[in-house]
Amino acid sequence: MSSPDPHVRVARNSSAPAARGPVIAVTGAASGIGAALVARLAESDEVRQVLAIDERRGECAAAQWHVLDVRDPAIAEKLRGADVVVHLALDLDLESDPASRTAYNVRGTQTVLTAAAAAGVHRVVLCTSAMVYGALPDNDVPLSEDAELRATAEATGVGDLLEIERLGRRAPRAHPGLNVTVVRPATLVGGTDTALTRYFESPRLLVVAGSRPSWQFCHVEDLVSALEYAALEKVEGELAVGCEGWLEQEEVEELSGIRRMELPSAVALGAAARLHRIGLTPSPAGDLAYTMHPWVVSVGGLHDAGWRPRWTNEEVLAELLKEVAGRHTVAGRRLGRKDATAAGAAGATVALLGTAALVRRARKARRRI
């Protein structure tokens, strides 16, 4: 399932006759999903031109590059002539400062939507996450794409994604003639680093007693092909993207070969909140909900348009396990090899919780001085 060589793409694109299709701009184009989408669009006979926007120049020579920050109002001039903008310039890094991350994500989306309207662009494609539906014990399995968004801002980046969706809903009212399509991937795998991929770096899979987690994955390759569908206006509206069906926790444990460690809800959530509050882990307690309750989604909109995922949940899980091999994470915190070996399996969690207790005692001692 490897992608074609990018140099082959460039050669093929440059020798092909000029396409009559749309001019598509992509933000966040120099790396990750943005770079993969730019390369795919540059190869397509259905695309006339690709405008690539980022703070540095990427590798795709077939695209027209504009180097600037998406928060710069000057982006409106760079978007002139574009028919569609795919906005992928988001910061969802676990290690980013939350306030700075939110400022970048929200201001960047506001600027892109306003600039697109000013430049005469008729469609903007936003990419958020199926996490916006929320992970709740009473969720339907699967959730329909038009299900209410019940997530809260308690998990990493989810508050930003909810605000981005709000901006996307408001934009057509504020800018008549501008349409917004939203693509929401399930648990994303393929060169990604999230609280959910780190879950599989642990020596034991944490299972909260009484929970019923269900796992649905989305490989980056499938997300890129879904974004291409949206950019070519083969689909519109609010769309979920992911593998067909889902895996129950027991299936995940059997396929991964990683045993579970079950903890009471109060212990797991309380420890996660304390560890995050004192800075020992990057993930807030809200991230745990997505490993406790189902948030599986239907991908009916894309299916109706003829799109199909190339990857299955089983294949994506196998790919994820290859990617995380050799990494050691406990409660979302990466450990060095020496630390993980010394701590052992369940002992690693005990050691981390013990560290939190020591920090609390030290703080109390300082206050008494």
mmCIF file of N, CA and C in Angstrom, residues 215-295:
data_model
loop_
_atom_site.group_PDB
_atom_site.id
_atom_site.type_symbol
_atom_site.label_atom_id
_atom_site.label_comp_id
_atom_site.label_asym_id
_atom_site.label_seq_id
_atom_site.Cartn_x
_atom_site.Cartn_y
_atom_site.Cartn_z
ATOM 1 N N TRP A 215 -12.998 0.242 18.762
ATOM 2 C CA TRP A 215 -11.921 0.892 18.039
ATOM 3 C C TRP A 215 -12.196 0.911 16.543
ATOM 4 N N GLN A 216 -12.153 2.089 15.983
ATOM 5 C CA GLN A 216 -12.256 2.278 14.540
ATOM 6 C C GLN A 216 -11.080 3.141 14.114
ATOM 7 N N PHE A 217 -10.337 2.683 13.129
ATOM 8 C CA PHE A 217 -9.136 3.387 12.698
ATOM 9 C C PHE A 217 -9.340 4.026 11.331
ATOM 10 N N CYS A 218 -8.439 4.933 11.009
ATOM 11 C CA CYS A 218 -8.407 5.547 9.674
ATOM 12 C C CYS A 218 -6.941 5.695 9.295
ATOM 13 N N HIS A 219 -6.526 5.051 8.218
ATOM 14 C CA HIS A 219 -5.150 5.229 7.773
ATOM 15 C C HIS A 219 -5.033 6.553 7.036
ATOM 16 N N VAL A 220 -3.879 7.198 7.187
ATOM 17 C CA VAL A 220 -3.654 8.497 6.549
ATOM 18 C C VAL A 220 -3.901 8.416 5.043
ATOM 19 N N GLU A 221 -3.551 7.315 4.411
ATOM 20 C CA GLU A 221 -3.779 7.182 2.972
ATOM 21 C C GLU A 221 -5.273 7.295 2.633
ATOM 22 N N ASP A 222 -6.111 6.692 3.467
ATOM 23 C CA ASP A 222 -7.552 6.773 3.227
ATOM 24 C C ASP A 222 -8.075 8.179 3.493
ATOM 25 N N LEU A 223 -7.522 8.855 4.501
ATOM 26 C CA LEU A 223 -7.929 10.235 4.745
ATOM 27 C C LEU A 223 -7.564 11.114 3.551
ATOM 28 N N VAL A 224 -6.376 10.938 3.014
ATOM 29 C CA VAL A 224 -5.946 11.745 1.873
ATOM 30 C C VAL A 224 -6.864 11.513 0.674
ATOM 31 N N SER A 225 -7.241 10.255 0.423
ATOM 32 C CA SER A 225 -8.138 10.000 -0.712
ATOM 33 C C SER A 225 -9.518 10.591 -0.466
ATOM 34 N N ALA A 226 -9.981 10.600 0.802
ATOM 35 C CA ALA A 226 -11.269 11.228 1.120
ATOM 36 C C ALA A 226 -11.195 12.741 0.944
ATOM 37 N N LEU A 227 -10.076 13.339 1.345
ATOM 38 C CA LEU A 227 -9.896 14.780 1.155
ATOM 39 C C LEU A 227 -9.854 15.129 -0.332
ATOM 40 N N GLU A 228 -9.270 14.253 -1.143
ATOM 41 C CA GLU A 228 -9.277 14.479 -2.588
ATOM 42 C C GLU A 228 -10.710 14.474 -3.123
ATOM 43 N N TYR A 229 -11.533 13.528 -2.654
ATOM 44 C CA TYR A 229 -12.948 13.510 -3.051
ATOM 45 C C TYR A 229 -13.622 14.836 -2.708
ATOM 46 N N ALA A 230 -13.343 15.322 -1.499
ATOM 47 C CA ALA A 230 -13.959 16.581 -1.066
ATOM 48 C C ALA A 230 -13.442 17.753 -1.880
ATOM 49 N N ALA A 231 -12.139 17.766 -2.161
ATOM 50 C CA ALA A 231 -11.547 18.868 -2.922
ATOM 51 C C ALA A 231 -12.073 18.903 -4.353
ATOM 52 N N LEU A 232 -12.360 17.738 -4.914
ATOM 53 C CA LEU A 232 -12.903 17.661 -6.271
ATOM 54 C C LEU A 232 -14.425 17.787 -6.279
ATOM 55 N N GLU A 233 -14.994 18.065 -5.100
ATOM 56 C CA GLU A 233 -16.423 18.319 -4.934
ATOM 57 C C GLU A 233 -17.297 17.128 -5.352
ATOM 58 N N LYS A 234 -16.760 15.937 -5.094
ATOM 59 C CA LYS A 234 -17.542 14.725 -5.318
ATOM 60 C C LYS A 234 -18.424 14.425 -4.110
ATOM 61 N N VAL A 235 -18.121 15.066 -2.992
ATOM 62 C CA VAL A 235 -18.914 14.959 -1.769
ATOM 63 C C VAL A 235 -18.984 16.337 -1.133
ATOM 64 N N GLU A 236 -19.942 16.540 -0.256
ATOM 65 C CA GLU A 236 -20.038 17.806 0.456
ATOM 66 C C GLU A 236 -20.744 17.577 1.782
ATOM 67 N N GLY A 237 -20.765 18.603 2.605
ATOM 68 C CA GLY A 237 -21.415 18.496 3.913
ATOM 69 C C GLY A 237 -20.440 18.051 4.987
ATOM 70 N N GLU A 238 -20.951 17.320 5.969
ATOM 71 C CA GLU A 238 -20.147 16.841 7.096
ATOM 72 C C GLU A 238 -19.977 15.341 6.942
ATOM 73 N N LEU A 239 -18.721 14.904 6.807
ATOM 74 C CA LEU A 239 -18.421 13.532 6.420
ATOM 75 C C LEU A 239 -17.461 12.879 7.394
ATOM 76 N N ALA A 240 -17.755 11.645 7.755
ATOM 77 C CA ALA A 240 -16.823 10.846 8.552
ATOM 78 C C ALA A 240 -16.020 9.956 7.614
ATOM 79 N N VAL A 241 -14.791 9.633 8.015
ATOM 80 C CA VAL A 241 -13.942 8.764 7.199
ATOM 81 C C VAL A 241 -13.208 7.791 8.114
ATOM 82 N N GLY A 242 -13.178 6.536 7.709
ATOM 83 C CA GLY A 242 -12.498 5.519 8.496
ATOM 84 C C GLY A 242 -12.673 4.162 7.862
ATOM 85 N N CYS A 243 -12.145 3.150 8.520
ATOM 86 C CA CYS A 243 -12.290 1.778 8.045
ATOM 87 C C CYS A 243 -13.737 1.318 8.205
ATOM 88 N N GLU A 244 -14.067 0.251 7.497
ATOM 89 C CA GLU A 244 -15.388 -0.344 7.646
ATOM 90 C C GLU A 244 -15.503 -0.999 9.018
ATOM 91 N N GLY A 245 -16.589 -0.748 9.725
ATOM 92 C CA GLY A 245 -16.830 -1.438 10.991
ATOM 93 C C GLY A 245 -15.907 -0.990 12.104
ATOM 94 N N TRP A 246 -15.686 -1.888 13.062
ATOM 95 C CA TRP A 246 -14.888 -1.553 14.237
ATOM 96 C C TRP A 246 -14.415 -2.830 14.914
ATOM 97 N N LEU A 247 -13.519 -2.658 15.890
ATOM 98 C CA LEU A 247 -13.002 -3.771 16.682
ATOM 99 C C LEU A 247 -13.376 -3.564 18.136
ATOM 100 N N GLU A 248 -13.827 -4.625 18.796
ATOM 101 C CA GLU A 248 -14.056 -4.563 20.240
ATOM 102 C C GLU A 248 -12.710 -4.670 20.967
ATOM 103 N N GLN A 249 -12.686 -4.254 22.224
ATOM 104 C CA GLN A 249 -11.433 -4.264 22.991
ATOM 105 C C GLN A 249 -10.802 -5.653 23.024
ATOM 106 N N GLU A 250 -11.631 -6.679 23.192
ATOM 107 C CA GLU A 250 -11.098 -8.044 23.252
ATOM 108 C C GLU A 250 -10.404 -8.428 21.948
ATOM 109 N N GLU A 251 -10.950 -7.974 20.821
ATOM 110 C CA GLU A 251 -10.321 -8.254 19.526
ATOM 111 C C GLU A 251 -8.998 -7.518 19.410
ATOM 112 N N VAL A 252 -8.946 -6.277 19.894
ATOM 113 C CA VAL A 252 -7.713 -5.493 19.856
ATOM 114 C C VAL A 252 -6.627 -6.179 20.681
ATOM 115 N N GLU A 253 -7.001 -6.664 21.861
ATOM 116 C CA GLU A 253 -6.029 -7.339 22.712
ATOM 117 C C GLU A 253 -5.525 -8.622 22.072
ATOM 118 N N GLU A 254 -6.418 -9.365 21.438
ATOM 119 C CA GLU A 254 -6.021 -10.611 20.783
ATOM 120 C C GLU A 254 -5.101 -10.338 19.590
ATOM 121 N N LEU A 255 -5.444 -9.337 18.786
ATOM 122 C CA LEU A 255 -4.646 -9.023 17.604
ATOM 123 C C LEU A 255 -3.292 -8.421 17.965
ATOM 124 N N SER A 256 -3.273 -7.610 19.015
ATOM 125 C CA SER A 256 -2.031 -6.927 19.396
ATOM 126 C C SER A 256 -1.123 -7.794 20.250
ATOM 127 N N GLY A 257 -1.714 -8.751 20.970
ATOM 128 C CA GLY A 257 -0.926 -9.561 21.890
ATOM 129 C C GLY A 257 -0.553 -8.825 23.166
ATOM 130 N N ILE A 258 -1.163 -7.642 23.380
ATOM 131 C CA ILE A 258 -0.886 -6.862 24.593
ATOM 132 C C ILE A 258 -2.002 -7.110 25.596
ATOM 133 N N ARG A 259 -1.628 -7.506 26.781
ATOM 134 C CA ARG A 259 -2.641 -7.791 27.803
ATOM 135 C C ARG A 259 -3.171 -6.501 28.435
ATOM 136 N N ARG A 260 -4.331 -6.616 29.039
ATOM 137 C CA ARG A 260 -4.954 -5.450 29.660
ATOM 138 C C ARG A 260 -4.528 -5.286 31.101
ATOM 139 N N MET A 261 -4.681 -4.053 31.604
ATOM 140 C CA MET A 261 -4.589 -3.770 33.028
ATOM 141 C C MET A 261 -5.861 -3.003 33.375
ATOM 142 N N GLU A 262 -6.712 -3.583 34.186
ATOM 143 C CA GLU A 262 -8.011 -2.990 34.480
ATOM 144 C C GLU A 262 -7.958 -2.214 35.793
ATOM 145 N N LEU A 263 -8.477 -0.975 35.744
ATOM 146 C CA LEU A 263 -8.502 -0.114 36.929
ATOM 147 C C LEU A 263 -9.910 0.434 37.126
ATOM 148 N N PRO A 264 -10.314 0.674 38.368
ATOM 149 C CA PRO A 264 -11.597 1.348 38.604
ATOM 150 C C PRO A 264 -11.605 2.735 37.980
ATOM 151 N N SER A 265 -12.773 3.186 37.582
ATOM 152 C CA SER A 265 -12.901 4.469 36.909
ATOM 153 C C SER A 265 -12.337 5.615 37.751
ATOM 154 N N ALA A 266 -12.676 5.649 39.026
ATOM 155 C CA ALA A 266 -12.229 6.754 39.880
ATOM 156 C C ALA A 266 -10.709 6.802 39.976
ATOM 157 N N VAL A 267 -10.085 5.641 40.052
ATOM 158 C CA VAL A 267 -8.621 5.577 40.154
ATOM 159 C C VAL A 267 -7.975 6.051 38.858
ATOM 160 N N ALA A 268 -8.457 5.517 37.725
ATOM 161 C CA ALA A 268 -7.857 5.855 36.430
ATOM 162 C C ALA A 268 -8.022 7.337 36.105
ATOM 163 N N LEU A 269 -9.244 7.851 36.246
ATOM 164 C CA LEU A 269 -9.503 9.242 35.894
ATOM 165 C C LEU A 269 -8.827 10.202 36.874
ATOM 166 N N GLY A 270 -8.865 9.848 38.152
ATOM 167 C CA GLY A 270 -8.234 10.700 39.161
ATOM 168 C C GLY A 270 -6.730 10.786 38.965
ATOM 169 N N ALA A 271 -6.093 9.643 38.706
ATOM 170 C CA ALA A 271 -4.647 9.632 38.494
ATOM 171 C C ALA A 271 -4.278 10.408 37.233
ATOM 172 N N ALA A 272 -5.057 10.198 36.155
ATOM 173 C CA ALA A 272 -4.772 10.905 34.904
ATOM 174 C C ALA A 272 -4.870 12.422 35.094
ATOM 175 N N ALA A 273 -5.882 12.862 35.820
ATOM 176 C CA ALA A 273 -6.057 14.303 36.055
ATOM 177 C C ALA A 273 -4.903 14.868 36.879
ATOM 178 N N ARG A 274 -4.499 14.149 37.927
ATOM 179 C CA ARG A 274 -3.411 14.638 38.783
ATOM 180 C C ARG A 274 -2.083 14.677 38.026
ATOM 181 N N LEU A 275 -1.788 13.622 37.269
ATOM 182 C CA LEU A 275 -0.524 13.561 36.543
ATOM 183 C C LEU A 275 -0.429 14.679 35.501
ATOM 184 N N HIS A 276 -1.544 14.980 34.862
ATOM 185 C CA HIS A 276 -1.526 16.055 33.875
ATOM 186 C C HIS A 276 -1.399 17.417 34.550
ATOM 187 N N ARG A 277 -2.079 17.579 35.671
ATOM 188 C CA ARG A 277 -2.075 18.863 36.369
ATOM 189 C C ARG A 277 -0.673 19.242 36.845
ATOM 190 N N ILE A 278 0.118 18.263 37.270
ATOM 191 C CA ILE A 278 1.465 18.570 37.764
ATOM 192 C C ILE A 278 2.511 18.455 36.659
ATOM 193 N N GLY A 279 2.052 18.246 35.411
ATOM 194 C CA GLY A 279 2.956 18.293 34.274
ATOM 195 C C GLY A 279 3.724 17.033 33.977
ATOM 196 N N LEU A 280 3.337 15.900 34.586
ATOM 197 C CA LEU A 280 4.055 14.658 34.324
ATOM 198 C C LEU A 280 3.601 13.976 33.039
ATOM 199 N N THR A 281 2.399 14.257 32.580
ATOM 200 C CA THR A 281 1.910 13.665 31.335
ATOM 201 C C THR A 281 1.297 14.745 30.448
ATOM 202 N N PRO A 282 1.396 14.578 29.103
ATOM 203 C CA PRO A 282 0.847 15.589 28.205
ATOM 204 C C PRO A 282 -0.656 15.465 28.003
ATOM 205 N N SER A 283 -1.230 14.328 28.358
ATOM 206 C CA SER A 283 -2.638 14.070 28.043
ATOM 207 C C SER A 283 -3.541 14.389 29.231
ATOM 208 N N PRO A 284 -4.562 15.221 29.048
ATOM 209 C CA PRO A 284 -5.533 15.457 30.113
ATOM 210 C C PRO A 284 -6.417 14.237 30.326
ATOM 211 N N ALA A 285 -7.118 14.205 31.443
ATOM 212 C CA ALA A 285 -7.965 13.056 31.762
ATOM 213 C C ALA A 285 -9.042 12.828 30.708
ATOM 214 N N GLY A 286 -9.454 13.899 30.022
ATOM 215 C CA GLY A 286 -10.488 13.762 29.008
ATOM 216 C C GLY A 286 -10.123 12.820 27.877
ATOM 217 N N ASP A 287 -8.815 12.642 27.618
ATOM 218 C CA ASP A 287 -8.395 11.715 26.567
ATOM 219 C C ASP A 287 -8.808 10.281 26.878
ATOM 220 N N LEU A 288 -8.903 9.958 28.183
ATOM 221 C CA LEU A 288 -9.253 8.591 28.580
ATOM 222 C C LEU A 288 -10.636 8.180 28.081
ATOM 223 N N ALA A 289 -11.563 9.130 27.978
ATOM 224 C CA ALA A 289 -12.927 8.804 27.550
ATOM 225 C C ALA A 289 -12.933 8.102 26.204
ATOM 226 N N TYR A 290 -11.976 8.472 25.328
ATOM 227 C CA TYR A 290 -11.941 7.907 23.974
ATOM 228 C C TYR A 290 -11.385 6.485 23.955
ATOM 229 N N THR A 291 -10.874 6.020 25.089
ATOM 230 C CA THR A 291 -10.480 4.622 25.229
ATOM 231 C C THR A 291 -11.467 3.853 26.108
ATOM 232 N N MET A 292 -12.509 4.547 26.563
ATOM 233 C CA MET A 292 -13.506 3.929 27.439
ATOM 234 C C MET A 292 -14.832 3.661 26.732
ATOM 235 N N HIS A 293 -15.281 4.636 25.941
ATOM 236 C CA HIS A 293 -16.626 4.586 25.363
ATOM 237 C C HIS A 293 -16.564 4.617 23.842
ATOM 238 N N PRO A 294 -17.583 4.109 23.177
ATOM 239 C CA PRO A 294 -17.546 4.047 21.712
ATOM 240 C C PRO A 294 -17.754 5.412 21.060
ATOM 241 N N TRP A 295 -17.064 5.612 19.936
ATOM 242 C CA TRP A 295 -17.295 6.784 19.082
ATOM 243 C C TRP A 295 -17.094 6.385 17.621
#
